[in-house]
Short mmCIF file of C-alpha atoms in Angstrom, two decimals:
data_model
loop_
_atom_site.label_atom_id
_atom_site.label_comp_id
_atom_site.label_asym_id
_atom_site.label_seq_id
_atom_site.Cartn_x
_atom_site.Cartn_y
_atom_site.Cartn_z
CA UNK A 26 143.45 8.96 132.17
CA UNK A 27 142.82 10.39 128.96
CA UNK A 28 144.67 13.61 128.14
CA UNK A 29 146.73 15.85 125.99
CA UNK A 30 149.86 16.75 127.36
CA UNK A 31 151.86 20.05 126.73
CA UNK A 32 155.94 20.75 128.09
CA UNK A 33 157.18 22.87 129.33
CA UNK A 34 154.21 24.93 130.55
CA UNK A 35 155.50 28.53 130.84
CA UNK A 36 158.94 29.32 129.15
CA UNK A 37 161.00 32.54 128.26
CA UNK A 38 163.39 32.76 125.97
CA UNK A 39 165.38 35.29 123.50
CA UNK A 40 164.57 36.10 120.14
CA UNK A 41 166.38 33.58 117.75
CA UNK A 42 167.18 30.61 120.24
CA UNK A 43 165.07 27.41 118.82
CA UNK A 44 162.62 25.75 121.35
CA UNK A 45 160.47 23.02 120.86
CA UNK A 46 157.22 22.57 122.55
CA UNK A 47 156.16 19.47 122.73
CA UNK A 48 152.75 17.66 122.66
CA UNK A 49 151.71 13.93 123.40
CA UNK A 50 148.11 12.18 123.42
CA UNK A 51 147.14 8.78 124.82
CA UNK A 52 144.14 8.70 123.27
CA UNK A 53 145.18 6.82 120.07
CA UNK A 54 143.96 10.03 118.12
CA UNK A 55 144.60 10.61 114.61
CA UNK A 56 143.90 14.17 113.98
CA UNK A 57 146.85 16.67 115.89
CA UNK A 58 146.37 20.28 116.11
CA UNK A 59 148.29 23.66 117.19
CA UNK A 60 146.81 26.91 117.61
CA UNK A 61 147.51 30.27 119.55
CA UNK A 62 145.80 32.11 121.24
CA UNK A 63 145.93 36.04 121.79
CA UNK A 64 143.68 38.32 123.46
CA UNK A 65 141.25 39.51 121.09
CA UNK A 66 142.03 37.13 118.37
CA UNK A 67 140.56 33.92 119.46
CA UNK A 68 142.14 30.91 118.96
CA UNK A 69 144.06 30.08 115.65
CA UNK A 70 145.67 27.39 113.94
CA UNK A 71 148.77 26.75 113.37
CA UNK A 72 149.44 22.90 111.76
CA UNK A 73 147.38 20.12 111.79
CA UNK A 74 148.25 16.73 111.06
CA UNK A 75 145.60 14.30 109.85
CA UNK A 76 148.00 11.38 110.48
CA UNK A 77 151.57 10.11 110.98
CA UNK A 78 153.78 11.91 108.36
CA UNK A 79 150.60 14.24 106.65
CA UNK A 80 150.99 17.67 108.55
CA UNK A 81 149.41 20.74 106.78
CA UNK A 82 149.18 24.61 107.18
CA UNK A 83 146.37 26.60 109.23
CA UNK A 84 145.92 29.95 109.13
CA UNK A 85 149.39 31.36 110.73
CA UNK A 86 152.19 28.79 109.95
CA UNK A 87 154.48 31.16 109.14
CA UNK A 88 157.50 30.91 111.86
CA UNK A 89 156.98 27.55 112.96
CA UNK A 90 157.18 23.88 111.80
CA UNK A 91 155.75 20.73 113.05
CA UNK A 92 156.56 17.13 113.01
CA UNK A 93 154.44 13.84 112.84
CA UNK A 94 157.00 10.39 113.19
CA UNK A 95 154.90 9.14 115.62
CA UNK A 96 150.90 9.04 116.41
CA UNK A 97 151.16 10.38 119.70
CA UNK A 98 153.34 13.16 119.66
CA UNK A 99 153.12 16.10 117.64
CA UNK A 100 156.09 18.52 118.63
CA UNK A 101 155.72 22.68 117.29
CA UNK A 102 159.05 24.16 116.14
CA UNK A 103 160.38 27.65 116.60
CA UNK A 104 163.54 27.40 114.54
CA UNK A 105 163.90 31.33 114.94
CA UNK A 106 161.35 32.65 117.94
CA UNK A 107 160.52 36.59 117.57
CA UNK A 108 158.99 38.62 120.32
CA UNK A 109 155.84 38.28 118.14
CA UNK A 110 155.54 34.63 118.42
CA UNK A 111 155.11 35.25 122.79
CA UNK A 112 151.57 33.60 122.65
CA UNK A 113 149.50 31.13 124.64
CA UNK A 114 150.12 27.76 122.92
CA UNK A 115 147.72 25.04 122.77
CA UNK A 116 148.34 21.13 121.15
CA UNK A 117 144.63 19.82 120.50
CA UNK A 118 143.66 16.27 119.03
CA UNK A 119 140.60 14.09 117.98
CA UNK A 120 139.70 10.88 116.95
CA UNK A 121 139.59 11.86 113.13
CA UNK A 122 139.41 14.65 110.89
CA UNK A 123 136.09 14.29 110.09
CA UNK A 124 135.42 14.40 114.12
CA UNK A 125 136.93 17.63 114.50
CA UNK A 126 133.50 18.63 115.99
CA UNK A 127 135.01 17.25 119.79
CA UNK A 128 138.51 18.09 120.37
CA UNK A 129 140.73 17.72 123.56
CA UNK A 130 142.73 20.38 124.10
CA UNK A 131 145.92 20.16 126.27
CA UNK A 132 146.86 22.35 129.09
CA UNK A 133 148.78 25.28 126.95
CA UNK A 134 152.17 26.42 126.96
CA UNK A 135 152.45 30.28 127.47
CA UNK A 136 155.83 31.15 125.70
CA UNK A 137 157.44 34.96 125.76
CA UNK A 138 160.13 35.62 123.38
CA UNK A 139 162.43 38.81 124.70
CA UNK B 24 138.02 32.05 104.31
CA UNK B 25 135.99 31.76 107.52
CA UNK B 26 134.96 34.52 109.58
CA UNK B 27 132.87 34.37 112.96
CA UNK B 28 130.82 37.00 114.85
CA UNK B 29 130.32 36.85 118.36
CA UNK B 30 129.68 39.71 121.26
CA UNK B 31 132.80 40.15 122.98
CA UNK B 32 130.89 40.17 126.74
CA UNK B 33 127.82 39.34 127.73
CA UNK B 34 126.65 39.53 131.85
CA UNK B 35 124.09 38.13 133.84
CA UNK B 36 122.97 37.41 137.55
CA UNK B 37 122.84 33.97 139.08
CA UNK B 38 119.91 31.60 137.94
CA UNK B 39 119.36 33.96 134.90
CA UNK B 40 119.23 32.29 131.19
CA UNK B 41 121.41 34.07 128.67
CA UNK B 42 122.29 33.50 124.43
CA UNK B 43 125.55 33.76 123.15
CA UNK B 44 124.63 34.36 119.08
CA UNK B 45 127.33 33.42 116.72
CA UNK B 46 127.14 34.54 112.64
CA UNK B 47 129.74 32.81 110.18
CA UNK B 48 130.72 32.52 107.03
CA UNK B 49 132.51 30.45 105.70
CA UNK B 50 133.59 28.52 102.59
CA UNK B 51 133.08 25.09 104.04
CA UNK B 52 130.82 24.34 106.55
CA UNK B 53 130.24 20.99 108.34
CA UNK B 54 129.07 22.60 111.88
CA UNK B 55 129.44 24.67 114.44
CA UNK B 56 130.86 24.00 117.79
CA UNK B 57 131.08 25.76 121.13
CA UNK B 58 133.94 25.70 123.64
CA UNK B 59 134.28 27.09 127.69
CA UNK B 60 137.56 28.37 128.87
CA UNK B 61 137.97 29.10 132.49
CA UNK B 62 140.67 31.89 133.22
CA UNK B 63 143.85 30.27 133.02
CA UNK B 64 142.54 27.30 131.43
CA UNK B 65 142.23 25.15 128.40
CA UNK B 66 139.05 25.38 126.02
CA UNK B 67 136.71 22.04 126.55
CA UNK B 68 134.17 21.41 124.04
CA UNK B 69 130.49 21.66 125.13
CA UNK B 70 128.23 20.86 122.27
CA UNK B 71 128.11 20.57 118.48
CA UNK B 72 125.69 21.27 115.96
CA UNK B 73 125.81 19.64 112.55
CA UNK B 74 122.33 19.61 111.42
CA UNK B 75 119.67 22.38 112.32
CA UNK B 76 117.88 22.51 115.51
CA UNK B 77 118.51 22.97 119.28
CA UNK B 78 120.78 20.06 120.71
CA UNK B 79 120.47 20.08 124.48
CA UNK B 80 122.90 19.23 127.40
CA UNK B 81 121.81 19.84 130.46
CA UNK B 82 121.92 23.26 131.68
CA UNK B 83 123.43 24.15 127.61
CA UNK B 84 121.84 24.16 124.84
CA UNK B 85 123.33 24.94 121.19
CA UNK B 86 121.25 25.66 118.27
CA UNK B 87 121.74 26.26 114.33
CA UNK B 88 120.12 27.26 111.47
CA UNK B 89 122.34 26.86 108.08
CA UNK B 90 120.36 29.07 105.75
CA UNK B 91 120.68 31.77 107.99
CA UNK B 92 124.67 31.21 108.63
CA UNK B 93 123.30 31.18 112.60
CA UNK B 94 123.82 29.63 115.54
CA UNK B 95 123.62 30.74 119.65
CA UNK B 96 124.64 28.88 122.81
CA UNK B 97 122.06 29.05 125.36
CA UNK B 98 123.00 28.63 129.22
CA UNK B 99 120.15 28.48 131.46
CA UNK B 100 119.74 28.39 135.91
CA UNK B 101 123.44 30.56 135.28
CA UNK B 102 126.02 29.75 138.08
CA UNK B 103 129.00 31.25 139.16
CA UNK B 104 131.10 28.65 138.04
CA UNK B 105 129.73 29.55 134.37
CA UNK B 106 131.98 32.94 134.56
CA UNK B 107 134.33 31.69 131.66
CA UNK B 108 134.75 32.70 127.78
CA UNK B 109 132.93 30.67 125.16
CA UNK B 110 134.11 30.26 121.64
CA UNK B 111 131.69 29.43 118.57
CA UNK B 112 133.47 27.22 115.79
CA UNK B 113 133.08 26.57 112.33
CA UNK B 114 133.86 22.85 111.57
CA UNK B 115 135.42 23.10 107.96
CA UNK B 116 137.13 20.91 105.71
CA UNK B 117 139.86 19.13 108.24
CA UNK B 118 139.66 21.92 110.58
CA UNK B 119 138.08 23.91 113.05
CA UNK B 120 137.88 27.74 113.24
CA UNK B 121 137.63 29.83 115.65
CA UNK B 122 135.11 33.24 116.93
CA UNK B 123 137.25 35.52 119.10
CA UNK B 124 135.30 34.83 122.46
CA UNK B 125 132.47 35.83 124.43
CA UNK B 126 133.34 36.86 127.98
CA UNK B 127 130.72 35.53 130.22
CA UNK B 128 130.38 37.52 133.81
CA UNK B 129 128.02 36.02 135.92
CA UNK B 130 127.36 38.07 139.11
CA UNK B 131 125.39 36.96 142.36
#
């Protein structure tokens, strides 16, 4: 089955204890994407990768960092989590850049940060 | 930057049509999408718009008009299962941004 998957799913931790969230597609997908979502705000991004080793900034990158070795996974970084970080988390990914029109979003990771 | 306009809720009764209107602008502009997300759930896309005109899908339609920065999503014969948020976004230069939501409340 073709998916996007997300661990762990729900996970509370205390400000300044690194986590990683990780993210993994089967799809053979080369664009990778991470946003958050709050209420009110909509979703936004966090990193995108457009392949393996070419990750860039979205619109709030500040706080995390990302990683592409492989084509599959794309892990999000919280060297330093702060209570206003506690977010719904989602890893996204499509075919290409240029097919950004259709992406499949994985199941979201709701992280608080005490 | 990129900024997107949509009402925040919109409600209807069952078997009713309703438009979800989205305004943008933007700085880059290859289309405009539009996501669902059930409570609890992750956003799946339902249609995209890269050229003007109405692009149907069933019971959803999605239509654009560039010169006007425009587009609406428009859900027709509404079921209950259609209670859900839906997200207009603006396909840019290797990325996609995001409206804050439209609440969609459909009642019997």
């Amino acid at each position: 089955e073709a998916q996007v998957t997300q661990n762990p799913r729900y996970l509370i931790t205390v400000t300044g204890k690194k986590l990683t969230v990780t993210c993994s597609q089967n799809m053979n997908h080369e664009y990778m994407s991470w946003y958050r979502q709050d209420p009110g705000l909509g979703l936004r991004q966090i990193y995108y990768s457009m392949n393996v080793e070419v990750t860039d900034k979205g619109d709030v990158p500040e706080g995390y960092k990302v990683s592409r070795k492989e084509k599959r996974n794309f892990p999000l970084i919280l060297e330093s989590p702060s209570p206003n970080q506690t977010s719904l988390y989602f890893c996204a990914s499509s075919r290409a850049w240029a097919d950004t029109d259709t992406q499949y979003f994985g199941p979201g990771t709701r992280l608080t940060v005490l | 930057g990129q900024s997107l306009e949509q009402p925040s809720e919109v409600t209807a009764v069952e078997g009713a049509i309703v438009q979800i209107n989205c305004t943008y602008q933007t700085s880059g502009f290859y289309g405009l999408s539009w996501y669902q997300q059930h409570d609890g759930g992750a956003p799946t896309f339902l249609s995209y718009n890269g050229l003007d005109g109405l692009e149907e899908t069933g019971r959803f339609s999605s239509f654009l008009s560039r010169s006007d920065s425009y587009g609406y999503l428009l859900l027709q014969e509404l079921q209950m299962k259609d209670s859900a948020s839906y997200f207009c976004a603006v396909n840019g230069f290797q990325k996609l941004v995001f409206g804050t939501g439209t609440r969609l409340l459909v009642s019997p």
